[in-house]
XYZ file of N, CA, C and O in Angstrom:
340
model
N 8.803 -20.541 18.975
C 8.502 -20.534 20.392
C 9.169 -19.344 21.074
O 10.096 -18.755 20.552
N 8.692 -19.082 22.247
C 9.149 -17.940 23.023
C 10.278 -18.356 23.962
O 10.225 -19.426 24.573
N 11.293 -17.513 24.090
C 12.396 -17.747 25.029
C 11.993 -17.143 26.371
O 12.066 -15.939 26.565
N 11.557 -17.996 27.268
C 11.074 -17.524 28.569
C 12.210 -17.149 29.521
O 11.966 -16.509 30.547
N 13.432 -17.539 29.211
C 14.563 -17.235 30.085
C 15.364 -16.032 29.608
O 16.263 -15.588 30.302
N 15.035 -15.512 28.449
C 15.770 -14.382 27.893
C 15.364 -13.062 28.531
O 14.408 -12.987 29.301
N 16.084 -12.007 28.186
C 15.829 -10.692 28.780
C 14.608 -9.970 28.197
O 14.141 -8.994 28.771
N 14.077 -10.447 27.068
C 12.954 -9.772 26.415
C 11.653 -10.425 26.882
O 11.514 -11.648 26.841
N 10.716 -9.605 27.331
C 9.434 -10.109 27.820
C 8.719 -10.906 26.729
O 8.810 -10.555 25.545
N 8.004 -11.962 27.104
C 7.308 -12.786 26.111
C 6.363 -11.983 25.209
O 6.332 -12.206 23.998
N 5.612 -11.037 25.773
C 4.691 -10.267 24.927
C 5.455 -9.475 23.879
O 5.006 -9.313 22.748
N 6.645 -8.992 24.257
C 7.450 -8.210 23.327
C 8.026 -9.120 22.233
O 8.117 -8.719 21.083
N 8.365 -10.359 22.572
C 8.855 -11.298 21.566
C 7.772 -11.587 20.539
O 8.044 -11.638 19.338
N 6.529 -11.754 21.010
C 5.414 -12.008 20.090
C 5.181 -10.779 19.218
O 5.061 -10.892 17.997
N 5.130 -9.599 19.842
C 4.886 -8.383 19.052
C 6.021 -8.138 18.065
O 5.778 -7.705 16.937
N 7.255 -8.435 18.455
C 8.386 -8.273 17.533
C 8.245 -9.196 16.326
O 8.550 -8.806 15.195
N 7.792 -10.426 16.559
C 7.615 -11.379 15.456
C 6.521 -10.906 14.500
O 6.688 -10.951 13.282
N 5.395 -10.442 15.038
C 4.308 -9.963 14.176
C 4.757 -8.705 13.439
O 4.490 -8.537 12.248
N 5.478 -7.809 14.125
C 6.001 -6.599 13.474
C 6.951 -6.972 12.339
O 6.933 -6.337 11.274
N 7.761 -7.995 12.552
C 8.683 -8.442 11.500
C 7.911 -8.981 10.299
O 8.295 -8.733 9.145
N 6.833 -9.690 10.549
C 5.996 -10.203 9.448
C 5.360 -9.050 8.669
O 5.252 -9.109 7.446
N 4.959 -8.018 9.397
C 4.386 -6.843 8.732
C 5.467 -6.169 7.894
O 5.256 -5.835 6.726
N 6.643 -5.983 8.466
C 7.754 -5.344 7.764
C 8.202 -6.106 6.526
O 8.585 -5.513 5.521
N 8.116 -7.432 6.601
C 8.528 -8.277 5.474
C 7.448 -8.394 4.407
O 7.692 -8.944 3.336
N 6.254 -7.882 4.707
C 5.159 -7.973 3.744
C 4.380 -9.269 3.834
O 3.482 -9.511 3.028
N 4.710 -10.116 4.814
C 3.944 -11.357 4.998
C 2.527 -11.063 5.486
O 1.611 -11.850 5.251
N 2.376 -9.951 6.183
C 1.058 -9.452 6.587
C 0.903 -8.079 5.930
O 1.622 -7.140 6.264
N -0.013 -7.993 5.001
C -0.189 -6.777 4.200
C -1.145 -5.802 4.880
O -1.952 -6.194 5.721
N -1.079 -4.524 4.505
C -2.032 -3.551 5.031
C -3.472 -4.039 4.832
O -3.811 -4.613 3.794
N -4.258 -3.824 5.866
C -5.675 -4.199 5.923
C -5.909 -5.698 6.065
O -7.041 -6.148 6.062
N -4.843 -6.480 6.188
C -4.986 -7.918 6.412
C -5.124 -8.165 7.915
O -4.461 -7.525 8.735
N -5.982 -9.118 8.272
C -6.184 -9.450 9.680
C -4.947 -10.164 10.208
O -4.399 -11.036 9.547
N -4.513 -9.773 11.408
C -3.421 -10.497 12.054
C -4.035 -11.665 12.823
O -5.254 -11.716 13.019
N -3.219 -12.609 13.272
C -3.772 -13.729 14.034
C -4.542 -13.246 15.268
O -4.161 -12.264 15.909
N -5.606 -13.969 15.587
C -6.398 -13.649 16.773
C -5.589 -13.962 18.031
O -4.550 -14.639 17.973
N -6.068 -13.513 19.187
C -5.396 -13.833 20.444
C -5.293 -15.346 20.621
O -4.252 -15.860 21.024
N -6.358 -16.050 20.306
C -6.353 -17.513 20.425
C -5.293 -18.128 19.520
O -4.555 -19.032 19.925
N -5.201 -17.632 18.292
C -4.197 -18.140 17.352
C -2.778 -17.831 17.830
O -1.880 -18.669 17.705
N -2.575 -16.638 18.391
C -1.260 -16.283 18.927
C -0.892 -17.189 20.099
O 0.258 -17.626 20.212
N -1.864 -17.483 20.956
C -1.626 -18.380 22.090
C -1.151 -19.737 21.606
O -0.172 -20.293 22.138
N -1.820 -20.269 20.609
C -1.455 -21.587 20.082
C -0.106 -21.555 19.378
O 0.733 -22.430 19.579
N 0.105 -20.549 18.528
C 1.338 -20.489 17.748
C 2.578 -20.299 18.618
O 3.613 -20.931 18.385
N 2.477 -19.426 19.615
C 3.649 -19.076 20.409
C 3.693 -19.746 21.775
O 4.671 -19.591 22.509
N 2.628 -20.457 22.131
C 2.598 -21.129 23.425
C 2.571 -20.162 24.592
O 3.251 -20.361 25.594
N 1.783 -19.090 24.439
C 1.686 -18.064 25.485
C 0.265 -17.984 26.015
O -0.671 -18.538 25.433
N 0.110 -17.273 27.116
C -1.211 -17.074 27.705
C -1.988 -16.019 26.914
O -1.417 -15.257 26.128
N -3.287 -15.978 27.168
C -4.129 -14.979 26.491
C -3.708 -13.559 26.874
O -3.726 -12.651 26.049
N -3.326 -13.355 28.118
C -2.868 -12.033 28.551
C -1.624 -11.587 27.807
O -1.490 -10.420 27.431
N -0.712 -12.519 27.578
C 0.506 -12.206 26.821
C 0.153 -11.850 25.384
O 0.678 -10.876 24.827
N -0.756 -12.613 24.783
C -1.192 -12.324 23.412
C -1.875 -10.957 23.352
O -1.644 -10.176 22.418
N -2.691 -10.661 24.344
C -3.392 -9.370 24.388
C -2.399 -8.224 24.526
O -2.524 -7.187 23.852
N -1.396 -8.396 25.382
C -0.369 -7.355 25.547
C 0.447 -7.167 24.281
O 0.826 -6.043 23.942
N 0.719 -8.249 23.573
C 1.461 -8.150 22.310
C 0.669 -7.350 21.287
O 1.219 -6.477 20.601
N -0.625 -7.630 21.196
C -1.486 -6.894 20.267
C -1.555 -5.420 20.656
O -1.492 -4.537 19.793
N -1.657 -5.147 21.959
C -1.698 -3.760 22.432
C -0.392 -3.030 22.084
O -0.425 -1.855 21.699
N 0.736 -3.721 22.206
C 2.026 -3.101 21.868
C 2.076 -2.746 20.384
O 2.555 -1.668 20.007
N 1.555 -3.637 19.534
C 1.510 -3.359 18.091
C 0.596 -2.173 17.800
O 0.896 -1.334 16.950
N -0.518 -2.104 18.517
C -1.457 -0.997 18.347
C -0.796 0.312 18.783
O -0.919 1.342 18.116
N -0.066 0.279 19.918
C 0.624 1.479 20.410
C 1.670 1.983 19.420
O 1.923 3.182 19.340
N 2.262 1.062 18.666
C 3.249 1.435 17.645
C 2.593 1.931 16.357
O 3.279 2.383 15.441
N 1.267 1.792 16.274
C 0.560 2.211 15.066
C 0.649 1.204 13.939
O 0.326 1.527 12.798
N 1.084 -0.024 14.240
C 1.213 -1.045 13.200
C -0.099 -1.747 12.896
O -0.273 -2.287 11.805
N -0.993 -1.763 13.870
C -2.282 -2.432 13.687
C -3.399 -1.556 14.237
O -3.161 -0.666 15.061
N -4.601 -1.828 13.768
C -5.806 -1.196 14.298
C -6.793 -2.305 14.635
O -6.864 -3.311 13.936
N -7.527 -2.103 15.726
C -8.532 -3.073 16.128
C -9.904 -2.508 15.833
O -10.208 -1.370 16.203
N -10.710 -3.297 15.151
C -12.081 -2.923 14.828
C -12.981 -3.819 15.682
O -12.939 -5.048 15.519
N -13.738 -3.227 16.599
C -14.580 -4.046 17.474
C -15.454 -5.029 16.688
O -16.048 -4.675 15.675
N -15.483 -6.249 17.173
C -16.290 -7.340 16.609
C -15.824 -7.795 15.229
O -16.514 -8.574 14.584
N -14.695 -7.289 14.755
C -14.177 -7.705 13.436
C -12.776 -8.273 13.521
O -12.422 -9.163 12.778
N -11.942 -7.708 14.386
C -10.590 -8.206 14.534
C -9.562 -7.097 14.518
O -9.893 -5.911 14.563
N -8.302 -7.513 14.454
C -7.185 -6.578 14.426
C -6.495 -6.727 13.080
O -6.218 -7.839 12.633
N -6.239 -5.596 12.449
C -5.752 -5.555 11.075
C -4.483 -4.730 10.980
O -4.288 -3.784 11.748
N -3.657 -5.056 10.012
C -2.456 -4.275 9.743
C -2.899 -2.887 9.269
O -3.761 -2.759 8.398
N -2.346 -1.874 9.894
C -2.697 -0.496 9.553
C -1.976 -0.074 8.271
O -0.869 -0.521 7.992
N -2.648 0.780 7.522
C -1.969 1.430 6.403
C -1.307 2.668 6.976
O -1.799 3.262 7.929
N -0.187 3.051 6.407
C 0.540 4.213 6.911
C -0.400 5.414 7.011
O -1.060 5.773 6.052
N -0.461 5.993 8.205
C -1.284 7.182 8.409
C -2.765 6.901 8.542
O -3.566 7.815 8.535
N -3.157 5.641 8.712
C -4.575 5.307 8.800
C -4.977 4.795 10.163
O -5.896 4.026 10.282
N -4.314 5.203 11.188
C -4.618 4.713 12.517
C -6.094 4.934 12.819
O -6.619 6.028 12.678
N -6.777 3.850 13.157
C -8.196 3.917 13.470
C -9.109 3.732 12.282
O -10.308 3.671 12.434
N -8.562 3.641 11.083
C -9.402 3.460 9.890
C -9.910 2.022 9.825
O -9.214 1.093 10.184
N -11.115 1.870 9.380
C -11.697 0.535 9.254
C -11.230 -0.111 7.970
O -11.176 0.511 6.919
N -10.869 -1.416 8.032
C -10.424 -2.101 6.817
C -11.545 -2.241 5.800
O -12.727 -2.263 6.157
N -11.147 -2.347 4.559
C -12.123 -2.527 3.478
C -12.752 -3.910 3.568
O -12.131 -4.858 4.029
N -13.969 -4.047 3.129
C -14.647 -5.356 3.136
C -14.227 -6.195 1.966
O -13.885 -5.766 0.937
């Protein structure tokens, strides 16, 4: 769950958790990350918070979003590359 009283914004807490999963290898390159709906349920946050968390991961180059397919863990140096089928 998210610490709503702490100094770290909720979207950043969600993005930090997903980034940690990527770093630990729990989410592998080209693997889909949880959808916004799944993030909302898992972390008890609003859709806007989930969307901001995903955007923060994208800004860091950790994930890429493919329209109509989802958001996937990026391979190093593959920002914008489409995941394999």
